[in-house]
mmCIF file of C-alpha atoms in Angstrom:
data_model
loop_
_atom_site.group_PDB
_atom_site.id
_atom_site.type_symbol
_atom_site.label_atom_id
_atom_site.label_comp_id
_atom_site.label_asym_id
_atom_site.label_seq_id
_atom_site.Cartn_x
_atom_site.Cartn_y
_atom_site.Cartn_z
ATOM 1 C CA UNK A 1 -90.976 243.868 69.864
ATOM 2 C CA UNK A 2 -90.989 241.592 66.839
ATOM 3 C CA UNK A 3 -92.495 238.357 67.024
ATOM 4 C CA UNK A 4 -90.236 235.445 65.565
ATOM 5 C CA UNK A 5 -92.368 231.953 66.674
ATOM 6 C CA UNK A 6 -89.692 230.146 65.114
ATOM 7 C CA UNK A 7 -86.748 227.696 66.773
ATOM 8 C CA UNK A 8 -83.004 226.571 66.098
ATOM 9 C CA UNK A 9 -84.232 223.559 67.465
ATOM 10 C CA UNK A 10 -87.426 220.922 66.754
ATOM 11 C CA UNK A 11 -86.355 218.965 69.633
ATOM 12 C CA UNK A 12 -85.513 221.834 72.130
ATOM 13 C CA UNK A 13 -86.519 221.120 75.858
ATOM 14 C CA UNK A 14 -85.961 224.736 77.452
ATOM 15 C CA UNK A 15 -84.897 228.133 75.775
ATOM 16 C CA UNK A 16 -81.562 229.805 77.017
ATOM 17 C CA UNK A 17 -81.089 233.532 76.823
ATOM 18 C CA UNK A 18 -77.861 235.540 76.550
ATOM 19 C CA UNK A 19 -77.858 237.857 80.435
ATOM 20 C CA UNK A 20 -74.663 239.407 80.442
ATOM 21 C CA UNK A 21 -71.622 240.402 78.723
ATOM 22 C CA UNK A 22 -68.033 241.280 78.812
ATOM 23 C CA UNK A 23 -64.985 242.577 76.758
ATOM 24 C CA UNK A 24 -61.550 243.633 77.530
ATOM 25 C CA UNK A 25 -58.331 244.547 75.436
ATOM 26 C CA UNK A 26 -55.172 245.319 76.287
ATOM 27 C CA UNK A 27 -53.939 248.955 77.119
ATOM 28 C CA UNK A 28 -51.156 248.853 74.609
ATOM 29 C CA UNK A 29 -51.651 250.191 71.193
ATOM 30 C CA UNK A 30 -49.988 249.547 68.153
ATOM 31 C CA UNK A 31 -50.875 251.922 65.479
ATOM 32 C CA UNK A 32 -49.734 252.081 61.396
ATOM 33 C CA UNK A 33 -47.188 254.409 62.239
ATOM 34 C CA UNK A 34 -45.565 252.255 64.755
ATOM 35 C CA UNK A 35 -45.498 249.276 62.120
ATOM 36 C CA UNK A 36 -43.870 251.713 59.711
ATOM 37 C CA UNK A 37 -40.918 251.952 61.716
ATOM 38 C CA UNK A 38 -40.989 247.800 61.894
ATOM 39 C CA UNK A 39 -41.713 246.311 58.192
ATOM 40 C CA UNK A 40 -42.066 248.221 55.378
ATOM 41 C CA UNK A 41 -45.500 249.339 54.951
ATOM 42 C CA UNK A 42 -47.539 252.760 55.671
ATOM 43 C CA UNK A 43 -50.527 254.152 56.984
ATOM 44 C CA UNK A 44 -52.563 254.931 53.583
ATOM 45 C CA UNK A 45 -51.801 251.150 52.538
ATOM 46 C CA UNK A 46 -52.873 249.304 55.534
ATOM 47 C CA UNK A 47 -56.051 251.307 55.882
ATOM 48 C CA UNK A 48 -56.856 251.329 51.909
ATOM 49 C CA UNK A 49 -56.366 247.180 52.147
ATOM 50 C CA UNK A 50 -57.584 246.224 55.544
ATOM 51 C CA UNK A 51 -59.366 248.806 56.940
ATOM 52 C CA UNK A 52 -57.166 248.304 60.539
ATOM 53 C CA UNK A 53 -55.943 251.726 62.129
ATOM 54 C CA UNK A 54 -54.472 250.346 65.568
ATOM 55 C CA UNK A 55 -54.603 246.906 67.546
ATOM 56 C CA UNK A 56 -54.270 246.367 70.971
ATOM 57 C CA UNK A 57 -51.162 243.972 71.803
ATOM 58 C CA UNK A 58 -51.186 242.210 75.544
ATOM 59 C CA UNK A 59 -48.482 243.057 77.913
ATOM 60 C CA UNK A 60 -45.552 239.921 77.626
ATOM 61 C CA UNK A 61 -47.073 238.430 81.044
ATOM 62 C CA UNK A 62 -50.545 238.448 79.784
ATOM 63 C CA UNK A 63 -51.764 235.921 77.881
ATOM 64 C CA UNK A 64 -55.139 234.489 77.137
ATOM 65 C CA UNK A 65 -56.386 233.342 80.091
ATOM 66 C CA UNK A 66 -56.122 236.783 81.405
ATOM 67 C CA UNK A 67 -57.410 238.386 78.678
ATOM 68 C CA UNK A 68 -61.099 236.212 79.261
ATOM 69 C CA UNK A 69 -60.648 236.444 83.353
ATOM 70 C CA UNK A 70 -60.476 240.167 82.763
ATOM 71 C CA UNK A 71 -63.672 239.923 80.125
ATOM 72 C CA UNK A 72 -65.612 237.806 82.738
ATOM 73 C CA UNK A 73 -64.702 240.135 85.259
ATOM 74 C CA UNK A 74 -66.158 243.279 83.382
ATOM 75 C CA UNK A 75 -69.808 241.076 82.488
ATOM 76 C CA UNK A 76 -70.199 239.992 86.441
ATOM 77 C CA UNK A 77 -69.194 243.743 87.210
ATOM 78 C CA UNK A 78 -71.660 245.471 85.001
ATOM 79 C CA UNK A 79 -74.636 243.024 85.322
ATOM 80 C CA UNK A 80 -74.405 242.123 88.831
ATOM 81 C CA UNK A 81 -74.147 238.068 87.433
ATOM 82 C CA UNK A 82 -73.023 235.726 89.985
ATOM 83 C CA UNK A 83 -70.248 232.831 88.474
ATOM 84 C CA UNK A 84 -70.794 230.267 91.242
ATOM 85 C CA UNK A 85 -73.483 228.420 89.471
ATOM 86 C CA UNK A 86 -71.883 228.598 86.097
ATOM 87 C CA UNK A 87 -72.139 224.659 85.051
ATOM 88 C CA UNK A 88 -70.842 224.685 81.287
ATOM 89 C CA UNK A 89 -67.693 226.893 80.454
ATOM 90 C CA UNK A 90 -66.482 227.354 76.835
ATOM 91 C CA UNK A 91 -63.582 229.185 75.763
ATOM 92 C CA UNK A 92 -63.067 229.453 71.459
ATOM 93 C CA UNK A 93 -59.303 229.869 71.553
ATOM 94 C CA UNK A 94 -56.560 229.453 69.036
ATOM 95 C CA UNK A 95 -53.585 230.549 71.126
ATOM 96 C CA UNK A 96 -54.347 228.800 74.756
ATOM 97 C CA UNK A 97 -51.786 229.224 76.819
ATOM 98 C CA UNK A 98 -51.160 225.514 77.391
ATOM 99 C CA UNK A 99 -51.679 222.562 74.863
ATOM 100 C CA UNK A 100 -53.129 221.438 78.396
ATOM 101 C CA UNK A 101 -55.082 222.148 80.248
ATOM 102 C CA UNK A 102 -57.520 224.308 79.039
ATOM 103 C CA UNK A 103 -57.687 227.842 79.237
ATOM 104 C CA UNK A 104 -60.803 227.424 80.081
ATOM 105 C CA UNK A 105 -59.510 225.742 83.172
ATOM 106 C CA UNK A 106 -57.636 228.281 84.225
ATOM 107 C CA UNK A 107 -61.101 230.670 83.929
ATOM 108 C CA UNK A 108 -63.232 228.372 86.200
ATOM 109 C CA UNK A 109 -59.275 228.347 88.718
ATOM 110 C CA UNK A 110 -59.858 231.814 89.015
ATOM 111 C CA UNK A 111 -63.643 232.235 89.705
ATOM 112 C CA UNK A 112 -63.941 229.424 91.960
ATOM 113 C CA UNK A 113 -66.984 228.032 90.282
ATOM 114 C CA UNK A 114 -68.135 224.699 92.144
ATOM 115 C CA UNK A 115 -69.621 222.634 89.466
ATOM 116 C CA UNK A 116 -68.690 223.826 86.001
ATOM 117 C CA UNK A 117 -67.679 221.420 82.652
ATOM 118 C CA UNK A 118 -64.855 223.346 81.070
ATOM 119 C CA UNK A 119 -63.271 223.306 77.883
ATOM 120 C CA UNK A 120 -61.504 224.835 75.304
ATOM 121 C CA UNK A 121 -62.891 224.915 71.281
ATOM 122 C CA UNK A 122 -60.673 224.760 68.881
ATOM 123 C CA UNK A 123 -62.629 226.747 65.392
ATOM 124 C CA UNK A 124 -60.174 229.832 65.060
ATOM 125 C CA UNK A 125 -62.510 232.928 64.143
ATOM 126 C CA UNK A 126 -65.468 230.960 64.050
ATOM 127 C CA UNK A 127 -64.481 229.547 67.479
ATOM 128 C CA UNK A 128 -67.066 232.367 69.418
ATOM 129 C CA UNK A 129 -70.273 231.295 67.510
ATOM 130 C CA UNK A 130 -69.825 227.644 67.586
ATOM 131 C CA UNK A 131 -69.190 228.069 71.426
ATOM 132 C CA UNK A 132 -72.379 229.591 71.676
ATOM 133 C CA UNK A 133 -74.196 227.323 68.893
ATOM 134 C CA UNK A 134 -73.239 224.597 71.922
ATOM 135 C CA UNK A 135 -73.868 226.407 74.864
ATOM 136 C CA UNK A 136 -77.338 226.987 73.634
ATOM 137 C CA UNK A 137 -78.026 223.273 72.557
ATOM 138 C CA UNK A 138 -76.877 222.391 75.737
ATOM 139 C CA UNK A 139 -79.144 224.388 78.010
ATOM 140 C CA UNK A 140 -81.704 223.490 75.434
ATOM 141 C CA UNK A 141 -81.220 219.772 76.024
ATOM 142 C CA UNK A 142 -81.528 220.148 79.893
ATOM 143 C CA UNK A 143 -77.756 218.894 80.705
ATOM 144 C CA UNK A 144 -76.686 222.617 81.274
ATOM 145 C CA UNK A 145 -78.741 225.301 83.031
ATOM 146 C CA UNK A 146 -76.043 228.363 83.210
ATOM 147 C CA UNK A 147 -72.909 228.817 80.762
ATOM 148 C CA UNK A 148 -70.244 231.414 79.914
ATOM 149 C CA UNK A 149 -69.028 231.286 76.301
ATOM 150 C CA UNK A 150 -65.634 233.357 75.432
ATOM 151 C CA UNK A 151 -64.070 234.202 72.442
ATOM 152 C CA UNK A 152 -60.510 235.172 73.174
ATOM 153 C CA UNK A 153 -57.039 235.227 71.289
ATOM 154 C CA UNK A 154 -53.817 236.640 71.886
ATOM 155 C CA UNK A 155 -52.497 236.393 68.363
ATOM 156 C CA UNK A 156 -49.282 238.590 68.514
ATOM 157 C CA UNK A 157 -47.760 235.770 70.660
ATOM 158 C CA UNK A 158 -47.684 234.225 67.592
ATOM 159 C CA UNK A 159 -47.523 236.758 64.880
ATOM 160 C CA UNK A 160 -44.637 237.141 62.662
ATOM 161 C CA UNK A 161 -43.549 240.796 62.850
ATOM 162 C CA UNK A 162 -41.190 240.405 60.079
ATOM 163 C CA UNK A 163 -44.013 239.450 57.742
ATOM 164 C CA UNK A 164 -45.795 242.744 56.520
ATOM 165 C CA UNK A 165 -48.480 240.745 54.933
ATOM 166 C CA UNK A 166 -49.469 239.533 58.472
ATOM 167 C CA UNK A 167 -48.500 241.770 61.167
ATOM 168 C CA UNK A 168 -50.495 244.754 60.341
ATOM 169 C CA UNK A 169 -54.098 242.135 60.884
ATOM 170 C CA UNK A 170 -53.654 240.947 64.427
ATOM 171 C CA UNK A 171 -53.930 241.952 67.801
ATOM 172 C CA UNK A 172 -55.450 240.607 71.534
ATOM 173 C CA UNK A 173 -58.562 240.471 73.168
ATOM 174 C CA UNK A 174 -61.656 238.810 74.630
ATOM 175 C CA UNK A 175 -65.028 239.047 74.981
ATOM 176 C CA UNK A 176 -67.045 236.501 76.981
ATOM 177 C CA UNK A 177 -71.247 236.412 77.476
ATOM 178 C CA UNK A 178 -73.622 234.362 80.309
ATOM 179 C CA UNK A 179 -76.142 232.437 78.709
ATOM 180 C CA UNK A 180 -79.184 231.331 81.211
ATOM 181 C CA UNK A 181 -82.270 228.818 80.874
ATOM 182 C CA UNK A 182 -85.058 231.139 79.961
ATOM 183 C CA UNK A 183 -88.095 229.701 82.159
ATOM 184 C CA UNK A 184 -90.124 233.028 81.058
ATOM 185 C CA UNK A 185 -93.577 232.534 79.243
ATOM 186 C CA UNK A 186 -93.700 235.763 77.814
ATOM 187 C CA UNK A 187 -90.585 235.463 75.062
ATOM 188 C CA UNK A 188 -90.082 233.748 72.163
ATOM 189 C CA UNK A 189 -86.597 231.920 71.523
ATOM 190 C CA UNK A 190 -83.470 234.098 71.484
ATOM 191 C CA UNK A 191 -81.604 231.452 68.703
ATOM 192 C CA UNK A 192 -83.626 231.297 66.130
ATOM 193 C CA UNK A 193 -81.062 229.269 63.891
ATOM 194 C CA UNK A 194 -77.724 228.050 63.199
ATOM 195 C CA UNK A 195 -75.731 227.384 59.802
ATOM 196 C CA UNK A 196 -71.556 225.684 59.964
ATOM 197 C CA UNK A 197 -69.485 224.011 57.979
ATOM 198 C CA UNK A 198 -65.734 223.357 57.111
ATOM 199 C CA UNK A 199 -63.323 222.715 53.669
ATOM 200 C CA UNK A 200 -60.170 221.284 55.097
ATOM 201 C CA UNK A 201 -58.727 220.928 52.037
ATOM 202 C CA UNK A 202 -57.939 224.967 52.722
ATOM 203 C CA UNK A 203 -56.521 224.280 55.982
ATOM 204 C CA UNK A 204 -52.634 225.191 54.508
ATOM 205 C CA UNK A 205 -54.279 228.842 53.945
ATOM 206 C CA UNK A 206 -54.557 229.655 57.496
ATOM 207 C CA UNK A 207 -52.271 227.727 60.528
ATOM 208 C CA UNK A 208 -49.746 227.644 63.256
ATOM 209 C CA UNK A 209 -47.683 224.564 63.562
ATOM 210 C CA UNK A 210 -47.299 222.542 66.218
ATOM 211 C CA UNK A 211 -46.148 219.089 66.057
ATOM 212 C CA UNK A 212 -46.507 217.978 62.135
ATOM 213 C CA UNK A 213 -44.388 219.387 59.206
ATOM 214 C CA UNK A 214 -46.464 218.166 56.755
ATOM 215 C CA UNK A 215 -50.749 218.925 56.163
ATOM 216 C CA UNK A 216 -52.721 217.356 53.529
ATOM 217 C CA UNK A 217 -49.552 215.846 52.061
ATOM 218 C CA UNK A 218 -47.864 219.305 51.455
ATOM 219 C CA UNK A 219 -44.968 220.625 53.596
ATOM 220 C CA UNK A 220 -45.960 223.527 55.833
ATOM 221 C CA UNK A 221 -43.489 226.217 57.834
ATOM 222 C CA UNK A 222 -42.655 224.898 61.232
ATOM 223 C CA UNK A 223 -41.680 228.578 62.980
ATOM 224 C CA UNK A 224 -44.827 228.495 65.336
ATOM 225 C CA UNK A 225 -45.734 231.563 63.502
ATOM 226 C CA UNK A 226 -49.094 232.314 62.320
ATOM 227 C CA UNK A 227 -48.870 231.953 58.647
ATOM 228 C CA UNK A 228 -51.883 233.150 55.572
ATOM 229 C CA UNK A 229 -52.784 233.111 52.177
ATOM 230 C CA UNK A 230 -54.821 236.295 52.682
ATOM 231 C CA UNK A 231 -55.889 235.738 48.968
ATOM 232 C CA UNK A 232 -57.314 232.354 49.393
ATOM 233 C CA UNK A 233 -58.881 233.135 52.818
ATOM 234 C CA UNK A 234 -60.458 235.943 51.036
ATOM 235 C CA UNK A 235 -62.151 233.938 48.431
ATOM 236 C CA UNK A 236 -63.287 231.466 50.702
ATOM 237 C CA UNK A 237 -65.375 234.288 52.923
ATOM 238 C CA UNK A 238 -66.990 236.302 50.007
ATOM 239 C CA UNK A 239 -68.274 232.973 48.505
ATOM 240 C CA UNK A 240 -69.112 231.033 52.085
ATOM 241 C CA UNK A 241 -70.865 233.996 53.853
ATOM 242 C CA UNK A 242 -73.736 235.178 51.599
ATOM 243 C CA UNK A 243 -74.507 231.364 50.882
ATOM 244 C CA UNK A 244 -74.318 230.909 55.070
ATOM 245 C CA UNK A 245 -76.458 233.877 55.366
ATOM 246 C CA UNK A 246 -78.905 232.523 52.689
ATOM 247 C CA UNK A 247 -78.916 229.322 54.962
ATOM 248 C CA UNK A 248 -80.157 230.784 57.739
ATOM 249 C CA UNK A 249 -82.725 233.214 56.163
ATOM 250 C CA UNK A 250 -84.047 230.117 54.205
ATOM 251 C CA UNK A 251 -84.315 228.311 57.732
ATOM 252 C CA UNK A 252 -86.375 231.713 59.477
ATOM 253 C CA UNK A 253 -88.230 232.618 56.424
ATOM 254 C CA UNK A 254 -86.316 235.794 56.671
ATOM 255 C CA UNK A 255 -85.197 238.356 53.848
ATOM 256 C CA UNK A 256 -82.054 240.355 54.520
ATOM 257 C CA UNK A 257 -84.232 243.333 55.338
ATOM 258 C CA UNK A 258 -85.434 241.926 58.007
ATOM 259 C CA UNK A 259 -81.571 241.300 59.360
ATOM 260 C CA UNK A 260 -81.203 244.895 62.374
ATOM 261 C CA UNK A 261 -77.191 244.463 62.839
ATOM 262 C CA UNK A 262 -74.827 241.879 61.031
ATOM 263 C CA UNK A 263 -72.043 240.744 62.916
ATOM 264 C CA UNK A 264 -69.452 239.285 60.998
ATOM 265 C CA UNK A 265 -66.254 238.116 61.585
ATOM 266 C CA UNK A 266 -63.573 241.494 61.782
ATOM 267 C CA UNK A 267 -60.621 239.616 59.495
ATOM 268 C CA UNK A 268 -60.742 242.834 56.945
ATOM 269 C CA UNK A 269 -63.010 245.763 56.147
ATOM 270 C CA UNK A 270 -62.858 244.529 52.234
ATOM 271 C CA UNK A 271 -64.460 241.153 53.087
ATOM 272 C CA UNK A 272 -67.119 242.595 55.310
ATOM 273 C CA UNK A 273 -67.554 245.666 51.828
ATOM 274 C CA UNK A 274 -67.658 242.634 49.523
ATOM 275 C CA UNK A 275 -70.222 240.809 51.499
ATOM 276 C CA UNK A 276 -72.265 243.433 52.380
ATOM 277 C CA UNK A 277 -72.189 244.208 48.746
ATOM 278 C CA UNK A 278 -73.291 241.232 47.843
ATOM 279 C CA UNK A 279 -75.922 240.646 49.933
ATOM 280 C CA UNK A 280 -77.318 244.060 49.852
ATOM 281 C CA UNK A 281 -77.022 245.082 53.536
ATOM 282 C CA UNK A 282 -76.188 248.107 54.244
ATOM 283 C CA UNK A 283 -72.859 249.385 55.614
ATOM 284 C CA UNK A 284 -74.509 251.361 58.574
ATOM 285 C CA UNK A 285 -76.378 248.198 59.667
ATOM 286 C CA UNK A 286 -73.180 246.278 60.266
ATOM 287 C CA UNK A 287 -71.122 245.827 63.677
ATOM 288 C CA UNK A 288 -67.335 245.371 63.861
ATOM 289 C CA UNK A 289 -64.113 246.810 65.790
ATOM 290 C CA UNK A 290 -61.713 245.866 62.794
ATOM 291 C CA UNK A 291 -60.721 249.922 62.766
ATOM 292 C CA UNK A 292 -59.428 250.187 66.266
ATOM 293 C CA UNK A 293 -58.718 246.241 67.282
ATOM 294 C CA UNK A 294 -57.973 244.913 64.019
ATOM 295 C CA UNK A 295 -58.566 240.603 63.593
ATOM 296 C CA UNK A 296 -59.076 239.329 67.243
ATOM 297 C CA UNK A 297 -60.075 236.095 65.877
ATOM 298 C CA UNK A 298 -62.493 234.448 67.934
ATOM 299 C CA UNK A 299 -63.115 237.727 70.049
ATOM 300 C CA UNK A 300 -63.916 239.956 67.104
ATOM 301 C CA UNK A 301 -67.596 239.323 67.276
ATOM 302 C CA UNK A 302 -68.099 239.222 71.355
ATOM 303 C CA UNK A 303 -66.051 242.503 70.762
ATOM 304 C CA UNK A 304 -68.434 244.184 68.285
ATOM 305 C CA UNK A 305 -72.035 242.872 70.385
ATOM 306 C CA UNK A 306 -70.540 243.880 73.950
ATOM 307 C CA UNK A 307 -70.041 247.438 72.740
ATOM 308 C CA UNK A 308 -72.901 247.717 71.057
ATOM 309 C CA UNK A 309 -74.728 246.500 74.037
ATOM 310 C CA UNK A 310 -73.380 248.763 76.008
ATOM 311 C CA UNK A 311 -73.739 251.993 73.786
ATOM 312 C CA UNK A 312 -77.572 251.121 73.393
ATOM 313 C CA UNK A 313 -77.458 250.332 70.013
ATOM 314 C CA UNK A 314 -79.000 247.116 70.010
ATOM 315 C CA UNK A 315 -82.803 247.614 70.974
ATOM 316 C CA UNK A 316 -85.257 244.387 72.314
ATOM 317 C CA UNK A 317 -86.419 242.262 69.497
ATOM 318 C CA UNK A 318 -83.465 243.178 66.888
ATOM 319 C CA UNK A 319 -83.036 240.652 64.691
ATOM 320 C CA UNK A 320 -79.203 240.083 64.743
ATOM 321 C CA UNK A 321 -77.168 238.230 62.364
ATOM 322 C CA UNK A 322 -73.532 236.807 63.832
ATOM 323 C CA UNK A 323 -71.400 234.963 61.148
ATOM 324 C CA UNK A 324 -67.918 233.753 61.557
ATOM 325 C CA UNK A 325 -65.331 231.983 59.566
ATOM 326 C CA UNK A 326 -61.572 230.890 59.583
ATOM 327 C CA UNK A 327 -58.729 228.631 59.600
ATOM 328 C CA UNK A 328 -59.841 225.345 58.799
ATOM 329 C CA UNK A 329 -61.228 226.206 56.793
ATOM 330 C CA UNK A 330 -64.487 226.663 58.674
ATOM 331 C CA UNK A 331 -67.357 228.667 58.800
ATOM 332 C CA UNK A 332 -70.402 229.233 61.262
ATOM 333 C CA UNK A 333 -73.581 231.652 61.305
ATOM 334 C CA UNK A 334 -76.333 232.279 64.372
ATOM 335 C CA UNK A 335 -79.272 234.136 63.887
ATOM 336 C CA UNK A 336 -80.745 235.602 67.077
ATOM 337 C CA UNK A 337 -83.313 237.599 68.571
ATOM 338 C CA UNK A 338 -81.942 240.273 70.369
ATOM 339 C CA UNK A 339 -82.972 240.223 74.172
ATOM 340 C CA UNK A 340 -82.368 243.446 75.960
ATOM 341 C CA UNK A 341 -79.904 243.573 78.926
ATOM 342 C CA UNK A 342 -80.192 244.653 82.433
ATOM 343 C CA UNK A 343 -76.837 245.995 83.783
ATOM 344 C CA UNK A 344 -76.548 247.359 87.565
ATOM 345 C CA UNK A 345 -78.296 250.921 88.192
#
């Protein structure tokens, strides 16, 4: 096991430890060739530009609170976790499905926890790993002992399936993970440190309107429909990530060699190339769903660590790099310390 005697936090009371986690997507599948019969586009150029095979696309009566129920169902299932005690409950969620109240709400409805603050977090893709950035600083602090952070969207509620330049990206689903006080004497700190920050001057790249018709002084379209300037957004990740990255290894003491998996955020297999590229991590060492699930937005990275988790692929003590970024625009990196899982025999 490596040794990493390093903390997120100078002020940290207690350590908290991710215990469990979750995923589900929807059973229906919407591949290239079904899009070719809907906009005009084609197999060869979606998978040349974005890297996205097939998405999964929720049922018309399922929307996101079902999507994380079902996530939190599969974590309590596989680890054996018990959700009464849950006090802190955090879902990252750009397409709730109420203004109010939270989806999150709905989550603790359904479980029947006793005792749990809930809320939803409003960071689009980066909405995941600033859940868990305050999660952790809560059970650090003492105020929280025991909290579930999910990542969930159901972005083709809300995706334009005229638009060709958009509806080949998006699809549904959720992934959700327990984080615990770690009272243990025998293991370092699982975050070892955080890096965030936001340029709303590029909010008009990436939005759905609501109420206002105007952002930043500009007009902005009004249809409720996800709208993109994949062009800008792509600038703004290949020149925010390897200086976030930098951030945290700078904070750790870290080189990129030392980084096991990198988890970025799956908006398109040329940003996570470019990146990669950039920073000199290899392809192979990188974990993402953006082939078969396309851009989940906040669920892409639970997504990419529950699977991995459960095909064995991340091994105690792997240094593991999560980085997320989106409308906002904003941006936020975690470095942990991989703790290994105990699901039910």
């Amino acid at each position: 096991m490596k040794s990493h005697p390093f903390s997120s936090s100078p002020a940290m009371l207690y350590r908290s430890r991710i215990t469990a986690i979750g995923s589900y997507v929807p059973e229906r599948r919407l591949t290239n060739a079904d899009l070719e019969r809907m906009v005009e586009t084609n197999d060869e150029w979606i998978v040349q530009r974005t890297g996205i095979r097939e998405r999964r696309i929720s049922a018309p009566e399922e929307y996101t609170s079902h999507l994380c129920i079902r996530a939190v169902q599969q974590l309590a299932d596989r680890y054996g976790a018990v959700l009464d005690d849950v006090d802190l409950l955090i879902v990252g969620t750009s397409t709730p499905d109420f203004a109010f109240p939270a989806t999150a709400c709905q989550v603790q409805a359904h479980f029947g926890m006793k005792r749990t603050t809930s809320f939803d977090l409003s960071a689009a893709c980066a909405g995941f790993v600033y859940g868990l950035h305050l999660a952790d600083g809560m059970i650090a602090s003492g105020l929280h002992r025991k909290a579930l952070v999910i990542g969930a969207d159901a972005l083709s509620k809300i995706t334009d399936y005229t638009d060709r330049t958009t509806c080949i990206l998006f699809g549904d689903g959720a992934g959700a993970v327990l984080l615990e006080r770690d009272d243990s004497d025998d293991s370092g700190p699982q975050f070892l440190a955080y890096t965030g920050g936001t340029d709303g001057s590029g909010g008009p790249h990436i939005y759905r309107s609501l109420l206002a018709d105007h952002m930043n002084g500009s007009p902005v379209n009004t249809s409720g429909k996800l709208v993109q300037n994949g062009r800008e957004v792509y600038k703004f990740a290949v020149q925010t990530i390897p200086k976030g990255v930098n951030d945290l290894l700078s904070q750790t003491g870290l080189s990129t060699d030392a980084i096991d998996w990198f988890v970025p955020h799956s908006a398109n297999l040329r940003i996570i190339d470019s990146v990669c590229e950039k920073m000199g991590i290899p392809l192979e060492r990188t974990l993402h769903t953006i082939e078969k699930y396309g851009n989940t937005s906040a669920a892409t990275i639970p997504l990419a660590l529950e699977e991995a988790a459960r095909e064995e692929k991340l091994k105690d003590g792997d240094t593991v790099l999560l980085f997320g970024f989106g409308g906002g625009l904003v941006y936020g990196g975690l470095l942990l310390s991989w703790k290994a899982l105990s699901p039910k025999a």
